Short mmCIF file of C-alpha atoms in Angstrom, two decimals:
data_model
loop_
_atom_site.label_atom_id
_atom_site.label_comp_id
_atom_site.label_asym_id
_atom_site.label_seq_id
_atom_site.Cartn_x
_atom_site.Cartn_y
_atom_site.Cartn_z
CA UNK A 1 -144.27 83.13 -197.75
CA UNK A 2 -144.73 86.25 -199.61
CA UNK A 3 -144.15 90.27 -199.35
CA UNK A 4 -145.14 91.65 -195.92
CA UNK A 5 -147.62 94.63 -196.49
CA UNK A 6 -146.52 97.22 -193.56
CA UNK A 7 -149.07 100.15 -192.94
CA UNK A 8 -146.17 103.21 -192.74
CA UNK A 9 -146.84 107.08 -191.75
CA UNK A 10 -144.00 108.06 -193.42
CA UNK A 11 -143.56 106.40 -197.05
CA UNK A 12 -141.23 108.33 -198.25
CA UNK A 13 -138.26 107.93 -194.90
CA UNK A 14 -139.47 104.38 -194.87
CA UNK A 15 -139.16 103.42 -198.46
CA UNK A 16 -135.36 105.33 -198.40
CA UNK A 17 -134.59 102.75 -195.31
CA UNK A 18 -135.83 99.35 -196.94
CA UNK A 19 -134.31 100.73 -200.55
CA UNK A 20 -130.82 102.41 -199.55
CA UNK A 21 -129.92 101.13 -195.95
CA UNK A 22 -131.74 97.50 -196.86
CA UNK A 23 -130.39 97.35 -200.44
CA UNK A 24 -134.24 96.75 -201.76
CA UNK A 25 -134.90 97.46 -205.02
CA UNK A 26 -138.04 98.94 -205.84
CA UNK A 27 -140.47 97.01 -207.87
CA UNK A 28 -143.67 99.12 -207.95
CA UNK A 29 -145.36 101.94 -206.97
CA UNK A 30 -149.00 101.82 -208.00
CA UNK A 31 -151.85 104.58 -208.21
CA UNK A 32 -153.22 105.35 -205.07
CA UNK A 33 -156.58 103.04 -204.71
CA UNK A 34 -159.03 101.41 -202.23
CA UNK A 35 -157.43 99.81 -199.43
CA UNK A 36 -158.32 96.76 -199.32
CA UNK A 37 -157.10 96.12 -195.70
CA UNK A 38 -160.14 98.58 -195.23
CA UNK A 39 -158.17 101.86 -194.57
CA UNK A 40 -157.73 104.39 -197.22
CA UNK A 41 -154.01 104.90 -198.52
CA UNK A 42 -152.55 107.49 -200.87
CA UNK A 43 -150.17 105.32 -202.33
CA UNK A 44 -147.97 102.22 -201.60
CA UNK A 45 -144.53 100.87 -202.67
CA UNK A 46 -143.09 97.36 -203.23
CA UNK A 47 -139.74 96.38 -202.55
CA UNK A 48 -137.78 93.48 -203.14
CA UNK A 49 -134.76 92.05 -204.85
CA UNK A 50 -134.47 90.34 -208.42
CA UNK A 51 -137.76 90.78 -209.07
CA UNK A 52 -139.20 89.14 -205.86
CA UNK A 53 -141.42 91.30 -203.84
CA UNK A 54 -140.33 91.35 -199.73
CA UNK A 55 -142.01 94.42 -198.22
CA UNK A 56 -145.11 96.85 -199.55
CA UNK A 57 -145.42 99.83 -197.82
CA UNK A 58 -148.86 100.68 -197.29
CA UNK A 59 -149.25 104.78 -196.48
CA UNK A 60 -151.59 105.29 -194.06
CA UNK A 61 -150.43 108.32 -191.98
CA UNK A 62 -153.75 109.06 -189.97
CA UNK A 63 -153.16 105.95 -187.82
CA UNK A 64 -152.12 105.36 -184.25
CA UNK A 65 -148.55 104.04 -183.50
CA UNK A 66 -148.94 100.83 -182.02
CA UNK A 67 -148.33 99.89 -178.71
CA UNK A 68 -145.67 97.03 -177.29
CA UNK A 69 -147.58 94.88 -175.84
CA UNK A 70 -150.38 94.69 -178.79
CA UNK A 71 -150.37 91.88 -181.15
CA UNK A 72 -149.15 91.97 -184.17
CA UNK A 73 -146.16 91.87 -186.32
CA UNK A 74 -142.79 90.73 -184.44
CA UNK A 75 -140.10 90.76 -187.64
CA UNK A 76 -139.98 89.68 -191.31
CA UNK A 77 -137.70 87.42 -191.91
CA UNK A 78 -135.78 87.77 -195.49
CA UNK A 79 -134.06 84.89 -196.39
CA UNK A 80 -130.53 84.87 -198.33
CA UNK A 81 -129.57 81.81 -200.12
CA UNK A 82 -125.78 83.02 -199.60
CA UNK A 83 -123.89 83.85 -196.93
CA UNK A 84 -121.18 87.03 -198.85
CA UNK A 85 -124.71 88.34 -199.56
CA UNK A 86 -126.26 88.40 -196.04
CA UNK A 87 -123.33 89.75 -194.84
CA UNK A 88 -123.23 92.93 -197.42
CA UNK A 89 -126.72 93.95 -196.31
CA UNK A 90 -125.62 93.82 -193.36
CA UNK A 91 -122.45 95.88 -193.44
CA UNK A 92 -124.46 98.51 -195.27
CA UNK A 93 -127.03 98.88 -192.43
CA UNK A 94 -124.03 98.97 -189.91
CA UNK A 95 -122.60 101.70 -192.31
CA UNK A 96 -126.22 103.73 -192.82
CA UNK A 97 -128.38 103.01 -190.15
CA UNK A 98 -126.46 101.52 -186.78
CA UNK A 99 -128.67 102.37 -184.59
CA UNK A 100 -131.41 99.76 -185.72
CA UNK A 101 -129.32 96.97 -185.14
CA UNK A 102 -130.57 95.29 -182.10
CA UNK A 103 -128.84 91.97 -182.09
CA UNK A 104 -127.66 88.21 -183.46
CA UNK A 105 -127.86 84.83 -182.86
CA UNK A 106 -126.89 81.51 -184.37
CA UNK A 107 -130.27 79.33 -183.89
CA UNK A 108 -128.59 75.65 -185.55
CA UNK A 109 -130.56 75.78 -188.44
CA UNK A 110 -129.71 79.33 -189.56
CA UNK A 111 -127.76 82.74 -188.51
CA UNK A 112 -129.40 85.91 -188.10
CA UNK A 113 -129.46 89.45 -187.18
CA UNK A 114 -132.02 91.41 -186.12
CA UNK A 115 -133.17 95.22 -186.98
CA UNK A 116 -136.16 97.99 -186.16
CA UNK A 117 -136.87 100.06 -189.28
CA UNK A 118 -137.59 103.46 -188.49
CA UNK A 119 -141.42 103.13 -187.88
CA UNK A 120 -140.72 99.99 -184.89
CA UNK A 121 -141.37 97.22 -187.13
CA UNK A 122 -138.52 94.00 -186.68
CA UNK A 123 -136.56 93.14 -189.14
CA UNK A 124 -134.79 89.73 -189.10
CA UNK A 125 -131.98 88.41 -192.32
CA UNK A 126 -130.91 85.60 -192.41
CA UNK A 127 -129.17 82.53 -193.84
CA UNK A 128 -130.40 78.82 -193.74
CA UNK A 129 -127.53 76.00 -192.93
CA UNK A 130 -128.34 73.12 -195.20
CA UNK A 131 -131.35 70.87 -194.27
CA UNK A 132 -129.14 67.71 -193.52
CA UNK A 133 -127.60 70.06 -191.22
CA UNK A 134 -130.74 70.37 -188.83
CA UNK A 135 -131.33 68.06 -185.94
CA UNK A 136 -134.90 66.73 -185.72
CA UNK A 137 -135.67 64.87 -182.26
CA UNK A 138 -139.28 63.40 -181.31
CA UNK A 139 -140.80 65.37 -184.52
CA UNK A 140 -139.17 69.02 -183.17
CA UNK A 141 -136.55 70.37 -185.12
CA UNK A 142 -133.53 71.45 -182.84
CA UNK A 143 -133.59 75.49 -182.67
CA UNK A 144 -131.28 77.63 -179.47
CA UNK A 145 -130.17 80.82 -179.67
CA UNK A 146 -126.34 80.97 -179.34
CA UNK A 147 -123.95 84.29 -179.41
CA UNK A 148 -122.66 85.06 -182.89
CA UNK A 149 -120.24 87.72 -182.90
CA UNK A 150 -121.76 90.41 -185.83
CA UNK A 151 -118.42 91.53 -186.42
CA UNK A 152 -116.44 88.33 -186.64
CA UNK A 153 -119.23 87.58 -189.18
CA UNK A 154 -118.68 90.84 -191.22
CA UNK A 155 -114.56 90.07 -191.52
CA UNK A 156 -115.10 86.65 -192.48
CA UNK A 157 -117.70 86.92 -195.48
CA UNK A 158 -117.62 90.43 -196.86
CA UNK A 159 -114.91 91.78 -199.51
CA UNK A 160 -115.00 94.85 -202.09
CA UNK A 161 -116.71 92.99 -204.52
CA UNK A 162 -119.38 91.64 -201.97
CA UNK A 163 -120.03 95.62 -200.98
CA UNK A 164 -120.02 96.12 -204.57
CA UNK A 165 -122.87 93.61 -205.18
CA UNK A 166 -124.95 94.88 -202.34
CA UNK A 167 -128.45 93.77 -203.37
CA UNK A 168 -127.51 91.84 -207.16
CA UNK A 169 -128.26 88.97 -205.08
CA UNK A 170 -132.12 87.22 -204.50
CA UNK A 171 -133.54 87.03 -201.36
CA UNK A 172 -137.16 85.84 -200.28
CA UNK A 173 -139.47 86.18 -196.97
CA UNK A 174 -138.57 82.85 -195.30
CA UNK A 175 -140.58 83.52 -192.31
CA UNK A 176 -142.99 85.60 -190.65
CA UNK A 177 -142.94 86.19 -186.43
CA UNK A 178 -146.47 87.49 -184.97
CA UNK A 179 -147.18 88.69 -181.37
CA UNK A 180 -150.32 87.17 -180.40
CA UNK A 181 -152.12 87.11 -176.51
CA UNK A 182 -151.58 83.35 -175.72
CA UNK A 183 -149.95 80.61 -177.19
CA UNK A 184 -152.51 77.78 -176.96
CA UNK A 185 -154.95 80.22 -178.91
CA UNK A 186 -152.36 80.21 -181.98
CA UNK A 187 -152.11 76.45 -181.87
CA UNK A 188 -155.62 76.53 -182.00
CA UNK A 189 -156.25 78.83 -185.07
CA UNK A 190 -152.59 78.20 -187.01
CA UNK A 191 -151.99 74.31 -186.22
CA UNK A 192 -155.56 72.91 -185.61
CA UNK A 193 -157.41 75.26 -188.20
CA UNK A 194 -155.09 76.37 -190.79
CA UNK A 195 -153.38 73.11 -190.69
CA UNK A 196 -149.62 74.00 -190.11
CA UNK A 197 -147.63 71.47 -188.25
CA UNK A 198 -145.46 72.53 -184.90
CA UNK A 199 -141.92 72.20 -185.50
CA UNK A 200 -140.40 73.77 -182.01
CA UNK A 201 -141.78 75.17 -179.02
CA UNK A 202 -139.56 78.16 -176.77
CA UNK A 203 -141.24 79.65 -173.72
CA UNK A 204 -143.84 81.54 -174.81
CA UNK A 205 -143.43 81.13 -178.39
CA UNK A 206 -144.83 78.44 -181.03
CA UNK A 207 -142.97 77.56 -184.55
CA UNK A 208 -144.87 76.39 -187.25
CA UNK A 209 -144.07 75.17 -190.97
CA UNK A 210 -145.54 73.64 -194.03
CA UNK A 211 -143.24 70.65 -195.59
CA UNK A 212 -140.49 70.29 -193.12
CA UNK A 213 -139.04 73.96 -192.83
CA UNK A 214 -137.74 74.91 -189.32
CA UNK A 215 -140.77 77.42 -189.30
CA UNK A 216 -142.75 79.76 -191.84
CA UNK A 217 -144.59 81.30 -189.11
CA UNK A 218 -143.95 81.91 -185.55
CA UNK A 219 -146.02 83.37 -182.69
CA UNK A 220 -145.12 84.43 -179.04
CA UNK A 221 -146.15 86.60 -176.12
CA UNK A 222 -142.97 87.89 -174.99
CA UNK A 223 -144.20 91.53 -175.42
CA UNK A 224 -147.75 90.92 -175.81
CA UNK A 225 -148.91 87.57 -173.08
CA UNK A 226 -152.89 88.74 -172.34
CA UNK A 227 -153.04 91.40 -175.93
CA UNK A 228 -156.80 91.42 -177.22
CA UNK A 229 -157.90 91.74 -180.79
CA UNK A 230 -155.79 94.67 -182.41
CA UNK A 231 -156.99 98.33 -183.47
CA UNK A 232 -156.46 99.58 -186.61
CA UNK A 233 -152.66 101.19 -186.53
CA UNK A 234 -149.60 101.16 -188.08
CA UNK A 235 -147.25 98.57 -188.43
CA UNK A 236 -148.45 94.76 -189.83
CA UNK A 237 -151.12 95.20 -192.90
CA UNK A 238 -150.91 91.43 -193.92
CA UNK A 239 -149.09 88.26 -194.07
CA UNK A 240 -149.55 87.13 -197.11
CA UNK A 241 -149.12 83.03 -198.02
CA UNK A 242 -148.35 80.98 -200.86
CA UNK A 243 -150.02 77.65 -201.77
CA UNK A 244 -149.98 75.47 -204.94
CA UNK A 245 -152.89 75.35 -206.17
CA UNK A 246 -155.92 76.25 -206.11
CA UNK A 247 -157.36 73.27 -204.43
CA UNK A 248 -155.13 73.90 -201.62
CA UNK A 249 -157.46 77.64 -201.23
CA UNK A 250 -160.44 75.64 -201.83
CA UNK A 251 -159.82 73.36 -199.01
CA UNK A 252 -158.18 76.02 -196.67
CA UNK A 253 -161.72 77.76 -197.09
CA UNK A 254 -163.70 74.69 -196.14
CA UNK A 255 -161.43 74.79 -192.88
CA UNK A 256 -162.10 78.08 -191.92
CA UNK A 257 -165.80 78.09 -193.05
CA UNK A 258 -166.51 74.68 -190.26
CA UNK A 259 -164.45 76.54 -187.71
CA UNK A 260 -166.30 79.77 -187.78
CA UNK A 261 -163.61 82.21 -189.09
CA UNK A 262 -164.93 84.67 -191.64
CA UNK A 263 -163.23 85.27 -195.11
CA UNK A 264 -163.32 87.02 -197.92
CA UNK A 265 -162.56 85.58 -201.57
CA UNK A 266 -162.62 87.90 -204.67
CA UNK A 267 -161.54 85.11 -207.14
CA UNK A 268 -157.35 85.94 -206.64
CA UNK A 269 -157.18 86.35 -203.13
CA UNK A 270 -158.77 84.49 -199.49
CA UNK A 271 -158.34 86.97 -196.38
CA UNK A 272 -158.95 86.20 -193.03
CA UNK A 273 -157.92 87.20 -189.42
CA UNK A 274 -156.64 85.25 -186.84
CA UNK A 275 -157.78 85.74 -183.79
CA UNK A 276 -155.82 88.92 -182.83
CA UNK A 277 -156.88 90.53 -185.90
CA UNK A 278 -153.70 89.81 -187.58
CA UNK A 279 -154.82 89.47 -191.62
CA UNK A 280 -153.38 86.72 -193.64
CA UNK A 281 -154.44 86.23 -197.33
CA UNK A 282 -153.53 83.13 -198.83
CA UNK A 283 -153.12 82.61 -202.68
CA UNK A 284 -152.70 79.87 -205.40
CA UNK A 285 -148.76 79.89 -207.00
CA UNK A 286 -149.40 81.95 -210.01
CA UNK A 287 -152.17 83.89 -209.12
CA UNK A 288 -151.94 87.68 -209.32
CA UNK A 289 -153.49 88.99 -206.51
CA UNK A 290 -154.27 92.79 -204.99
#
């Protein structure tokens, strides 16, 4: 998974909350140009850390706030490979920006806490428990969604030096959750056309993955069971993929092409929408793509 582009009113109180309160560094801020998520923007700005985008903010402050039960983005989930460093970015949100804490959970394979960045868009960081650590049964890896005390957490991994190192340390997206109008319609476009393979299933929600990951992509209809194609708003620009090569694009292509889905391909970069108008683009590793 790569950056999440988020469509923001307000780039300049947004950027402050993903670089100071998030601990995001940022990586670039280009000259305004064509949108090519068809919207005109004045400018944008990429965040990430050690040199790895997470988040581009997309300015586009003439559109709607979207509502809750629409589909579209859930969280992005940033992925820490440690847990001192989880834990820092964590304490400095507590210390900056409490009020967009809105909860934690210890799922098996990982522990997380959840956030709402000033514009409404979730937030989720996290840290992965080694894979000989997860519990596969009947193909489904085991997921639940147990209390973990965010406190308790904070005492146990963070020091001086681990505030002092507040973003020093990498992080990556390591998952992406989408709001969607019915779950069978996302197996349908993610599993049997794009060619993921379901790793859990929850009540109204579907996980999906690519090479044995507890999920890259998720989809549910807690907020948004019956949502229609989306408007143009704020909030999700584009979920953005990773491949290996560029047979892999080739072939997703063919896929889409027999099921009827349209894309676009300027050479760098395939874009498509799923069925709720969410827009993914998929590239080959390597490939430098608008």
């Amino acid at each position: 998974m790569d950056a999440v582009t988020l469509r923001v009113g307000d780039l300049d109180g947004m950027t402050a909350y993903y670089r100071d309160t998030l601990a995001l560094q940022v990586l670039d801020t280009p000259a305004p140009a064509d949108d090519v998520l068809g919207i005109p923007s004045s400018a944008s700005v990429t965040l990430g850390r050690a040199g790895t985008p997470l988040v581009v903010l997309r300015h586009t402050p003439n559109l709607p706030v979207p509502g809750r039960g629409e589909a579209g983005l859930f969280h992005t989930a940033i992925l820490f490979d440690e847990e001192p460093a989880l834990a820092a970015t964590v304490a400095s949100i507590a210390m900056q920006a409490t009020g967009t804490y809105t909860g934690s959970a210890d799922h098996l394979v990982s522990k997380a806490f959840y956030f709402t960045d000033p514009e409404g868009n979730g937030i989720e960081l996290y840290w992965d428990r080694s894979r000989d650590q997860w519990a596969w049964e009947n193909g489904f890896v085991k997921m639940d969604s147990l209390r973990l005390d965010p406190n308790e957490y904070l005492r146990e991994h963070v020091t001086d030096q681990v505030l002092a190192e507040v973003g020093a340390k990498p992080a990556a997206v390591g998952h992406v959750h989408l709001q969607v109008g019915d779950v069978e319609g996302a197996q349908r476009f993610y599993v049997d056309t794009l060619g993921f393979e379901v790793t859990a299933t929850w009540p109204g929600a579907l996980f999906v993955s690519a090479g044995g990951y507890h999920h890259h992509l998720a989809m549910n209809t807690w907020n948004s069971r019956g949502a229609g194609p989306r408007a143009s708003s704020l909030g999700l620009g584009e979920v953005s993929i990773v491949v290996p090569t560029a047979d892999d694009v080739a072939a997703l292509t063919s896929r889409l092409t027999h099921a009827g889905v349209a894309v676009t391909d300027d050479g760098a970069a395939l874009r498509f929408q799923d069925p709720w108008r969410n827009l993914l683009k998929v590239t080959a590793e390597g490939t430098t793509a608008a």
